[in-house]
Coordinates of C-alpha atoms in Angstrom, one line a residue:
X8 CA 105.5 52.9 89.0
X9 CA 108.5 51.6 87.1
X10 CA 107.8 50.4 83.6
X11 CA 111.3 49.2 82.9
X12 CA 114.9 49.6 83.7
X13 CA 118.3 48.5 82.5
X14 CA 121.6 49.9 81.2
X15 CA 119.5 52.5 79.4
X16 CA 118.1 54.0 82.6
X17 CA 114.7 53.7 84.2
X18 CA 111.3 54.5 82.7
X19 CA 108.5 55.4 85.1
X20 CA 104.8 56.2 84.7
X21 CA 104.1 59.6 86.3
X22 CA 101.1 61.8 86.7
X23 CA 101.3 65.6 86.4
X24 CA 100.1 67.2 89.6
X25 CA 98.8 70.2 87.9
X26 CA 96.6 68.8 85.1
X27 CA 96.5 65.1 86.0
X28 CA 97.9 63.9 82.7
X29 CA 99.9 60.7 82.6
X30 CA 103.4 60.6 81.1
X31 CA 106.4 58.2 80.7
X32 CA 109.5 59.7 82.3
X33 CA 112.9 58.3 81.4
X34 CA 115.6 58.8 84.1
X35 CA 119.2 58.4 83.0
X36 CA 122.7 59.6 83.8
X37 CA 123.5 63.1 82.4
X38 CA 127.2 62.4 81.8
X39 CA 126.7 60.0 78.9
X40 CA 127.0 61.4 75.4
X41 CA 124.5 58.8 74.1
X42 CA 121.8 60.1 76.5
X43 CA 122.4 63.7 75.4
X44 CA 122.2 62.7 71.7
X45 CA 118.9 60.9 72.5
X46 CA 117.4 64.0 74.0
X47 CA 118.7 66.1 71.0
X48 CA 117.1 63.7 68.5
X49 CA 113.8 63.8 70.4
X50 CA 114.0 67.6 70.6
X51 CA 114.5 67.9 66.9
X52 CA 111.3 65.9 66.3
X53 CA 109.3 67.7 69.0
X54 CA 109.1 70.8 66.8
X55 CA 107.8 68.7 63.8
X56 CA 104.5 67.1 63.1
X57 CA 105.6 63.5 63.4
X58 CA 102.4 61.4 63.8
X59 CA 103.8 58.0 64.5
X60 CA 106.7 58.8 66.9
X61 CA 106.2 58.9 70.6
X62 CA 105.8 62.5 71.6
X63 CA 108.7 64.2 73.5
X64 CA 107.4 66.9 75.9
X65 CA 110.5 68.3 77.7
X66 CA 113.6 67.3 79.7
X67 CA 115.7 68.7 82.6
X68 CA 118.8 67.9 84.6
X69 CA 118.5 67.4 88.3
X70 CA 121.6 66.5 90.2
X71 CA 123.4 63.9 88.1
X72 CA 120.2 62.7 86.4
X73 CA 118.6 63.6 83.1
X74 CA 114.8 63.4 83.1
X75 CA 112.9 63.1 79.8
X76 CA 109.1 63.4 79.7
X77 CA 107.3 61.6 76.9
X78 CA 103.8 60.6 75.8
X79 CA 102.3 57.7 77.7
X80 CA 101.2 54.8 75.5
X81 CA 99.1 51.7 76.3
X82 CA 101.7 48.9 75.7
X83 CA 104.5 47.7 73.5
X84 CA 104.2 45.1 70.9
X85 CA 106.3 42.6 73.0
X86 CA 103.4 41.7 75.5
X87 CA 101.0 41.5 72.6
X88 CA 103.2 39.0 70.7
X89 CA 103.6 36.9 73.9
X90 CA 99.8 37.0 74.5
X91 CA 99.2 35.9 70.9
X92 CA 101.7 33.1 71.2
X93 CA 100.2 31.7 74.4
X94 CA 96.7 31.7 72.9
X95 CA 97.9 30.3 69.5
X96 CA 96.3 33.4 67.9
X97 CA 97.8 35.3 65.0
X98 CA 97.6 38.9 64.1
X99 CA 95.1 39.5 61.3
X100 CA 96.4 40.7 58.0
X101 CA 94.8 44.1 58.7
X102 CA 96.4 44.4 62.2
X103 CA 99.9 43.6 60.7
X104 CA 99.3 46.0 57.8
X105 CA 98.5 48.8 60.2
X106 CA 101.4 48.1 62.5
X107 CA 103.9 48.0 59.6
X108 CA 102.4 51.1 57.9
X109 CA 102.7 53.1 61.1
X110 CA 106.2 51.9 61.8
X111 CA 107.4 52.5 58.3
X112 CA 105.8 56.0 58.3
X113 CA 107.7 56.8 61.6
X114 CA 111.0 55.6 60.1
X115 CA 110.4 57.7 57.0
X116 CA 109.7 60.7 59.2
X117 CA 112.9 60.1 61.2
X118 CA 114.9 59.9 58.0
X119 CA 113.3 63.1 56.7
X120 CA 114.8 65.0 59.7
X121 CA 118.2 63.2 59.4
X122 CA 117.6 61.0 62.5
X123 CA 118.3 57.3 62.3
X124 CA 116.7 54.6 64.5
X125 CA 119.2 52.0 65.5
X126 CA 117.0 49.5 67.4
X127 CA 113.7 48.7 65.8
X128 CA 112.2 45.8 67.8
X129 CA 108.8 44.9 69.4
X130 CA 109.7 46.7 72.7
X131 CA 110.1 50.0 70.8
X132 CA 106.9 49.7 68.9
X133 CA 104.1 51.0 71.1
X134 CA 100.3 50.8 70.8
X135 CA 98.5 54.0 71.5
X136 CA 95.2 54.3 73.4
X137 CA 93.6 55.4 70.2
X138 CA 94.6 52.1 68.5
X139 CA 97.5 53.4 66.5
X140 CA 101.2 52.5 66.6
X141 CA 104.0 54.8 67.6
X142 CA 107.8 54.2 67.4
X143 CA 109.7 54.8 70.6
X144 CA 113.1 56.4 70.4
X145 CA 114.9 55.6 73.6
X146 CA 118.7 55.2 73.5
X147 CA 118.4 54.0 69.9
X148 CA 118.5 57.1 67.7
X149 CA 121.1 59.6 66.6
X150 CA 121.4 62.5 64.2
X151 CA 122.7 61.2 60.9
X152 CA 124.9 64.4 60.7
X153 CA 126.3 66.5 63.5
X154 CA 125.5 70.2 63.6
X155 CA 128.9 70.8 61.8
X156 CA 127.8 68.6 58.9
X157 CA 130.0 65.7 59.7
X158 CA 128.5 62.2 59.5
X159 CA 127.9 61.2 63.2
X160 CA 126.6 57.6 62.6
X161 CA 129.4 55.7 61.0
X162 CA 128.4 52.0 61.6
X163 CA 125.7 50.0 63.1
X164 CA 126.1 46.8 65.0
X165 CA 123.1 44.5 65.6
X166 CA 122.4 43.3 69.1
X167 CA 119.6 40.9 67.9
X168 CA 119.8 37.4 69.1

């Protein structure tokens, strides 16, 4: 089923017919430079051992669509925050410490490979089935430097409200 959609594309939950594994598949237009940069950033990280970043498996172009297959995670931080708010419950100090440590470790790993995350927010922080936290990089990352060595990220504009 569809997990989410918007100007970034559509993300669907899919099951591999061969091995039965479940993945998240992002479907987006293949003519947008931003989408190609996103796949490049994910591909750079796929060859590394980045423990707190959502795993990229592969991608392909079919027709005018770009498909990107990634690790399936349990949920994002957004519904957990909403659930806590409704029940007047707070995250424990240990839970917050774990989420922040995992998120900061992921950002550090990104920076190590010259990739910057431009949209850290609860929707992009995912809880894994093992209880850890992974950072999602969908439409919000770019290489700090282009392959020619020129700085590719010149400015950031916040979209927070």
